CSV table of C-alpha atoms and ligand atoms in Angstrom, one decimal:
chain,number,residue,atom,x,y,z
A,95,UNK,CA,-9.8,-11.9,13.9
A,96,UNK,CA,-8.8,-10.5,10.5
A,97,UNK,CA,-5.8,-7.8,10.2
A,98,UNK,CA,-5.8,-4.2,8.0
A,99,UNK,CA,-2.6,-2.8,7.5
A,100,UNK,CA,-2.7,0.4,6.6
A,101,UNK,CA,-0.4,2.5,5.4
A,102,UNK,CA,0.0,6.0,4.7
A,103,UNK,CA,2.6,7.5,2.3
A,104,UNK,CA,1.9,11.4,2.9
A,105,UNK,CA,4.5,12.9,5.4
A,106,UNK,CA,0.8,14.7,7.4
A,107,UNK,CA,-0.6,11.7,9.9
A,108,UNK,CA,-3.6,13.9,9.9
A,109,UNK,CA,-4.3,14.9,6.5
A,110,UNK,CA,-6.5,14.3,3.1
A,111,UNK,CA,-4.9,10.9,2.6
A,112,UNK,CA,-5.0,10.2,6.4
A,113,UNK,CA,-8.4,11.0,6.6
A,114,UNK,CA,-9.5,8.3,4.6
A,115,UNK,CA,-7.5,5.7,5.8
A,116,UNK,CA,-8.8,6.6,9.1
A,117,UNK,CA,-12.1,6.1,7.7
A,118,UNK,CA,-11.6,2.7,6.1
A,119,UNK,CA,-9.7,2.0,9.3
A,120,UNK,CA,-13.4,2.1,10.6
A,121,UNK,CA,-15.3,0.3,8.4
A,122,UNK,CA,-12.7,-2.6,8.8
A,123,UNK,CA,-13.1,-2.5,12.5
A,124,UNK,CA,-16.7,-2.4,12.3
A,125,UNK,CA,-16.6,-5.4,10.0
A,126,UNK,CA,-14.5,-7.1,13.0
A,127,UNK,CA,-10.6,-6.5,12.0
A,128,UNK,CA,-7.7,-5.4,13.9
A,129,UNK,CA,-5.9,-2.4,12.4
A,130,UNK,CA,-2.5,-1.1,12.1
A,131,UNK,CA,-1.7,2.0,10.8
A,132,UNK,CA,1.8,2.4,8.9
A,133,UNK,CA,2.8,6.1,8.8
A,134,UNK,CA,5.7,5.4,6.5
A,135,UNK,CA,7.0,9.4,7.1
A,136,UNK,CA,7.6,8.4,10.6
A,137,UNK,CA,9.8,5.3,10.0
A,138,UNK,CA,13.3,5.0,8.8
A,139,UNK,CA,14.0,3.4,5.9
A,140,UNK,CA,15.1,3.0,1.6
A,141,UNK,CA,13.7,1.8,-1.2
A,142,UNK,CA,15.1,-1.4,-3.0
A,143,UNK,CA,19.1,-0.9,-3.3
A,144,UNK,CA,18.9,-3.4,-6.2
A,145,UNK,CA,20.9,-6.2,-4.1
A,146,UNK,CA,18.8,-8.9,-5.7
A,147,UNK,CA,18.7,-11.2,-2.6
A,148,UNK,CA,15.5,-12.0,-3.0
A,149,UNK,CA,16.0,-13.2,-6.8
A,150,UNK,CA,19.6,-15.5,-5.5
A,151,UNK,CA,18.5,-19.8,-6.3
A,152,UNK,CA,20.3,-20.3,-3.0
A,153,UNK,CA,18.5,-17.7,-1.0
A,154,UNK,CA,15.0,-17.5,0.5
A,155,UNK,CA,12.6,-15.9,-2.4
A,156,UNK,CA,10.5,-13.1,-0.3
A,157,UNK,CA,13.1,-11.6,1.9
A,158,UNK,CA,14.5,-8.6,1.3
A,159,UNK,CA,18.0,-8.0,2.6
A,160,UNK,CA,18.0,-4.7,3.9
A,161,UNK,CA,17.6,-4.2,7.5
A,162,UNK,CA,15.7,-1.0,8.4
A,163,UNK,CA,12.4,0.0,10.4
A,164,UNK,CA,10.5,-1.7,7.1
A,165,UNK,CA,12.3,-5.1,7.7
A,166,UNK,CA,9.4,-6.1,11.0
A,167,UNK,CA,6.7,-4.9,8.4
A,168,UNK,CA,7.1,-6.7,5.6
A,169,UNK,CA,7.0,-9.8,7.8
A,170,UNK,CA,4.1,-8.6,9.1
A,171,UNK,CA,2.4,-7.7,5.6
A,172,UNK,CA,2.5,-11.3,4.8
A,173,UNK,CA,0.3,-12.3,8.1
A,174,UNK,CA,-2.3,-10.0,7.4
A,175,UNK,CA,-5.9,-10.0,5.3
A,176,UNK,CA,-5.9,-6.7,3.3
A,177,UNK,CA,-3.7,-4.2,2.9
A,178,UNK,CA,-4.8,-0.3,1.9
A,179,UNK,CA,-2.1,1.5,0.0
A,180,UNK,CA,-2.8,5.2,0.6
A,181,UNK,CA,-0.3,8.0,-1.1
A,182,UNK,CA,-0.8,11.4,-2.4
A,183,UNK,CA,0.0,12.5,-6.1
A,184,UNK,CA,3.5,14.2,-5.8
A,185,UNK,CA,4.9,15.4,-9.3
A,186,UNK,CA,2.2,13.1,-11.1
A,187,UNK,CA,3.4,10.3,-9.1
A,188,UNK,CA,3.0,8.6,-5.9
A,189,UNK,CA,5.0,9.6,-3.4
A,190,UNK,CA,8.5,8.7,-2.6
A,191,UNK,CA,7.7,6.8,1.0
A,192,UNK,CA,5.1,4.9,-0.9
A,193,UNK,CA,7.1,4.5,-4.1
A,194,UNK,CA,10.2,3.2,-2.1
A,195,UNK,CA,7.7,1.0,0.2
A,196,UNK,CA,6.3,-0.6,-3.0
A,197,UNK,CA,9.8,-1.7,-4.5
A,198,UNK,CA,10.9,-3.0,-0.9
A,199,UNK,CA,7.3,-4.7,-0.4
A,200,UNK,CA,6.6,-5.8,-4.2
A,201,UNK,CA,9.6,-6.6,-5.7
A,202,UNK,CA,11.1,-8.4,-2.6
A,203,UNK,CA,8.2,-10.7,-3.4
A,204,UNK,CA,8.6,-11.1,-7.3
A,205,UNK,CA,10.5,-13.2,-9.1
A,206,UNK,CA,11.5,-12.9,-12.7
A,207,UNK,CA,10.3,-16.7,-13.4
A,208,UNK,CA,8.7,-17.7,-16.5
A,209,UNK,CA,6.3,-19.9,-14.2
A,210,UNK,CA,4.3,-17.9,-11.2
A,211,UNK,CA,5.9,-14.5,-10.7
A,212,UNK,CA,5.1,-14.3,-7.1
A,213,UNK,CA,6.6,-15.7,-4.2
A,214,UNK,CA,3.8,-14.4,-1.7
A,215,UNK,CA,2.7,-16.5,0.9
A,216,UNK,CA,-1.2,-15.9,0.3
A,217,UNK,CA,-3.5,-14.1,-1.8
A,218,UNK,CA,-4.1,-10.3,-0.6
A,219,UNK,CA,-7.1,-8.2,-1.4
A,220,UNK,CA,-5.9,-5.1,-1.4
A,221,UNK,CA,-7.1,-1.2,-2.4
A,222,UNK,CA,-5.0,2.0,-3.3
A,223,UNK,CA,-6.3,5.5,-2.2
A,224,UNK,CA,-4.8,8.5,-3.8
A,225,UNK,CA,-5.5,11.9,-3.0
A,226,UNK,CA,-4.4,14.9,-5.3
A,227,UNK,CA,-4.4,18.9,-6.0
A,228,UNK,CA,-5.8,17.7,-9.6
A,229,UNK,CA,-9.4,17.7,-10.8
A,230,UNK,CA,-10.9,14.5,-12.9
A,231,UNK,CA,-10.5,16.0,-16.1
A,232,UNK,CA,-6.5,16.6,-14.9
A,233,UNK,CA,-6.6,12.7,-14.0
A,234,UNK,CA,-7.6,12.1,-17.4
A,235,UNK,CA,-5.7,14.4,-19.5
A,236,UNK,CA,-2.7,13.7,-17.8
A,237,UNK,CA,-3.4,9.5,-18.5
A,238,UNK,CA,-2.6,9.0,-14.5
A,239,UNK,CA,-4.6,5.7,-15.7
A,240,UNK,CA,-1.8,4.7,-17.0
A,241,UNK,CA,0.3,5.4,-13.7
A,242,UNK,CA,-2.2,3.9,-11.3
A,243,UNK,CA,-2.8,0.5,-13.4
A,244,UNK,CA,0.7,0.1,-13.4
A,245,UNK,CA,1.0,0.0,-9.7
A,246,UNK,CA,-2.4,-2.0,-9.2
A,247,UNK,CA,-1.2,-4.4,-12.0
A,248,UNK,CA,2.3,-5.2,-10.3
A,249,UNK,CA,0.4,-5.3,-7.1
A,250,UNK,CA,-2.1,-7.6,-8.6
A,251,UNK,CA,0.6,-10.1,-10.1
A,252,UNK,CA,2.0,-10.2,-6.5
A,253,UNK,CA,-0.4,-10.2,-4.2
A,254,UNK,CA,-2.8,-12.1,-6.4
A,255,UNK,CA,-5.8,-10.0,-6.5
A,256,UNK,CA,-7.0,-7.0,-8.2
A,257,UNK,CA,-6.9,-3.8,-6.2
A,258,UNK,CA,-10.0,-2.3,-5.3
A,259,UNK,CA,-9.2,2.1,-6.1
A,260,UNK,CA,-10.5,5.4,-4.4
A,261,UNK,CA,-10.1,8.9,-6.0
A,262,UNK,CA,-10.0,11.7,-3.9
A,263,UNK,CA,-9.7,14.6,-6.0
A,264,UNK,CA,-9.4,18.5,-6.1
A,265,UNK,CA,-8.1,18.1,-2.2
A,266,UNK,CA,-7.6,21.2,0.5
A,267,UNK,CA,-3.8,21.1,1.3
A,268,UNK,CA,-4.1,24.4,3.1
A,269,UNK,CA,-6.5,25.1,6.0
A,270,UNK,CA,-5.8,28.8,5.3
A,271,UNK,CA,-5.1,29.6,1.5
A,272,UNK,CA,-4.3,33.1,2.3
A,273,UNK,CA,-1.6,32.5,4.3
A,274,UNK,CA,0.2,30.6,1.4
A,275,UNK,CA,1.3,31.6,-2.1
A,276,UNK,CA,-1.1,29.5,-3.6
A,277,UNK,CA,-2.9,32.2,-6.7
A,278,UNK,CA,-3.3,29.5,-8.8
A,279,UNK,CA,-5.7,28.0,-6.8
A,280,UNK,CA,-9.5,29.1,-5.8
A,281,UNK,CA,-10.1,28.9,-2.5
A,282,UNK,CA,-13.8,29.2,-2.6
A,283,UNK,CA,-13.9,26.5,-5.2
A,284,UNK,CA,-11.8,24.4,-3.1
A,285,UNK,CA,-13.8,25.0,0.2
A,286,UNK,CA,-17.1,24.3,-1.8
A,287,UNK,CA,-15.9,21.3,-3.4
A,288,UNK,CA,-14.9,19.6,-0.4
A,289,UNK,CA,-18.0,20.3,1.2
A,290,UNK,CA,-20.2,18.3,-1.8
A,291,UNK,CA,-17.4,15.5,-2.0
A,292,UNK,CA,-15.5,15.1,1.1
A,293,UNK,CA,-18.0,13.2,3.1
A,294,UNK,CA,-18.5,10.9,-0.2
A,295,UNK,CA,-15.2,10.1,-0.4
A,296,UNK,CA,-14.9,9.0,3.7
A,297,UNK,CA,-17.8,7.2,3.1
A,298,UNK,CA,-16.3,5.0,-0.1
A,299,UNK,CA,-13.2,5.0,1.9
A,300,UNK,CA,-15.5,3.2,4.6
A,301,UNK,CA,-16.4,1.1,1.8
A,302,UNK,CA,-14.0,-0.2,1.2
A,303,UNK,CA,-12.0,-0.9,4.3
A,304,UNK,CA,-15.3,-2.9,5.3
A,305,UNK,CA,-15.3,-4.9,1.8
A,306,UNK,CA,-11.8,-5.5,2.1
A,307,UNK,CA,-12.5,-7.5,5.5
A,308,UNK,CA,-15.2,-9.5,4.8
A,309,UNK,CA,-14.8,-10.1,0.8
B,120,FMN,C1,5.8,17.8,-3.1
B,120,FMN,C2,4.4,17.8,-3.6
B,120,FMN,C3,4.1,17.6,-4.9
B,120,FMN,C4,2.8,17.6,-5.4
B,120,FMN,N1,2.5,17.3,-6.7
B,120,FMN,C5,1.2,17.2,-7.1
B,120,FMN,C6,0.9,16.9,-8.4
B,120,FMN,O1,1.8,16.6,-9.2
B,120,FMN,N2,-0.4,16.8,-8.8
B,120,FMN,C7,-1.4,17.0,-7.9
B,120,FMN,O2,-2.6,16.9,-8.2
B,120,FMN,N3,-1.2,17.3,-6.6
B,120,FMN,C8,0.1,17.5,-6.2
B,120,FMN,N4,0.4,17.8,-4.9
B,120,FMN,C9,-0.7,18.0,-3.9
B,120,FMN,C10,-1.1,16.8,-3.1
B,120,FMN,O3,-1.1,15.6,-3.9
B,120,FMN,C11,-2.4,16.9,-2.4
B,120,FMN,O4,-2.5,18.1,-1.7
B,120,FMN,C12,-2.7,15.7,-1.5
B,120,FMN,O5,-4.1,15.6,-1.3
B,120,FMN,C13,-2.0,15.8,-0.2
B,120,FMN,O6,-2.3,14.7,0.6
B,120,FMN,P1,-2.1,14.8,2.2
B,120,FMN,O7,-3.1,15.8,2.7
B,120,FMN,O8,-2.5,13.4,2.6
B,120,FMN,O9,-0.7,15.1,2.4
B,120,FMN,C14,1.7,17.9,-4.4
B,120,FMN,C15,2.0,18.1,-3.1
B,120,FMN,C16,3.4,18.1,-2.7
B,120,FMN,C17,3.7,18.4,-1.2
């Protein structure tokens, strides 16, 4: 049986970017996988401390040093078929749990050799959903291309195949606006726009978690 690790780096297990890793989640299982969900909010750890272990001749390539709830995952990110990295745009970024997961996970796993840069055991299909307050026309004025390709394209040079990529924007972060400072934002708008797009955007999440398992 194939395995889908999922993970989520929003701090809400049961929100936009949730949602669609949930989805994915099951159109992997319906394609046959086993799933396991990463809520990386819920687990204790750091991003790379820089110890460059993992680079040392007389060391193991692939291991990171540091010891934390991440250490079991890692490990087990290496015996799976496809990974999904879901994270929502904080500050025109990822966010930090997913930012901090991606130096542990990616650069454990590169080396700075003029040969093959990775020292991953297998190649990984893998996809990155983001979800965000920003409309397309934000996404592109804003070159987050530029942001995204760089994590896909360090992913890629790691885990040896291109990441597949979902877009989830304009999302509701409030199920009550009016409750919240939040003027700058239309609620109507909002409410409207995830009624057109949401179910889209499950269903490409679907997608893809199905694709990922049998490509
Ligand atoms: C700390 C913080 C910073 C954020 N910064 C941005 C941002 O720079 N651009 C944006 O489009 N949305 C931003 N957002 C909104 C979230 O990206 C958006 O609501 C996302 O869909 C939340 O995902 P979640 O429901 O899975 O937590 C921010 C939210 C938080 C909490």
């Amino acid at each position: 049986m194939k395995k889908i690790i999922l993970v989520n780096g929003s701090p809400r297990k049961n929100g936009n970017t949730a949602q669609l890793l949930k989805s994915a989640a099951i159109g992997a299982q319906d394609a046959g996988a086993e799933v396991t969900t990463i809520n990386l909010y819920a687990l204790n750890f750091k991003g790379c401390t820089s110890c460059f272990y993992c680079k040392l001749k007389s060391k193991e390539h692939g291991t990171c040093a540091m010891k934390d709830d991440l250490s079991p995952i890692l490990e087990e990110i290496k015996l799976a078929d496809a990974i999904i990295f879901g994270s929502p745009i904080y500050f025109m970024n990822l966010s930090s749990g997913m930012i901090a997961f991606i130096e542990r996970l990616i650069f454990s796993n590169y080396i700075y050799s003029t040969e093959i840069p990775t020292v991953f055991p297998k190649k990984l299909p893998s996809a990155f959903f983001y979800t965000m307050n920003m409309t397309k026309d934000h996404w592109e004025q804003f070159n987050m291309e530029h942001l995204a390709g760089m994590y896909e394209r360090f992913s890629e040079n790691v885990l040896g195949v291109k990441p597949k990529r979902l877009l989830a924007f304009d999302t509701l972060q409030f199920k009550d606006y009016s409750k919240y400072e939040s003027s700058i934002f239309d609620e109507q708008h909002k409410i409207e726009y995830r009624k057109k797009f949401w179910q889209t955007q499950l269903d490409d999440a679907y997608k893809i978690g199905r694709e990922l398992v049998i490509s």
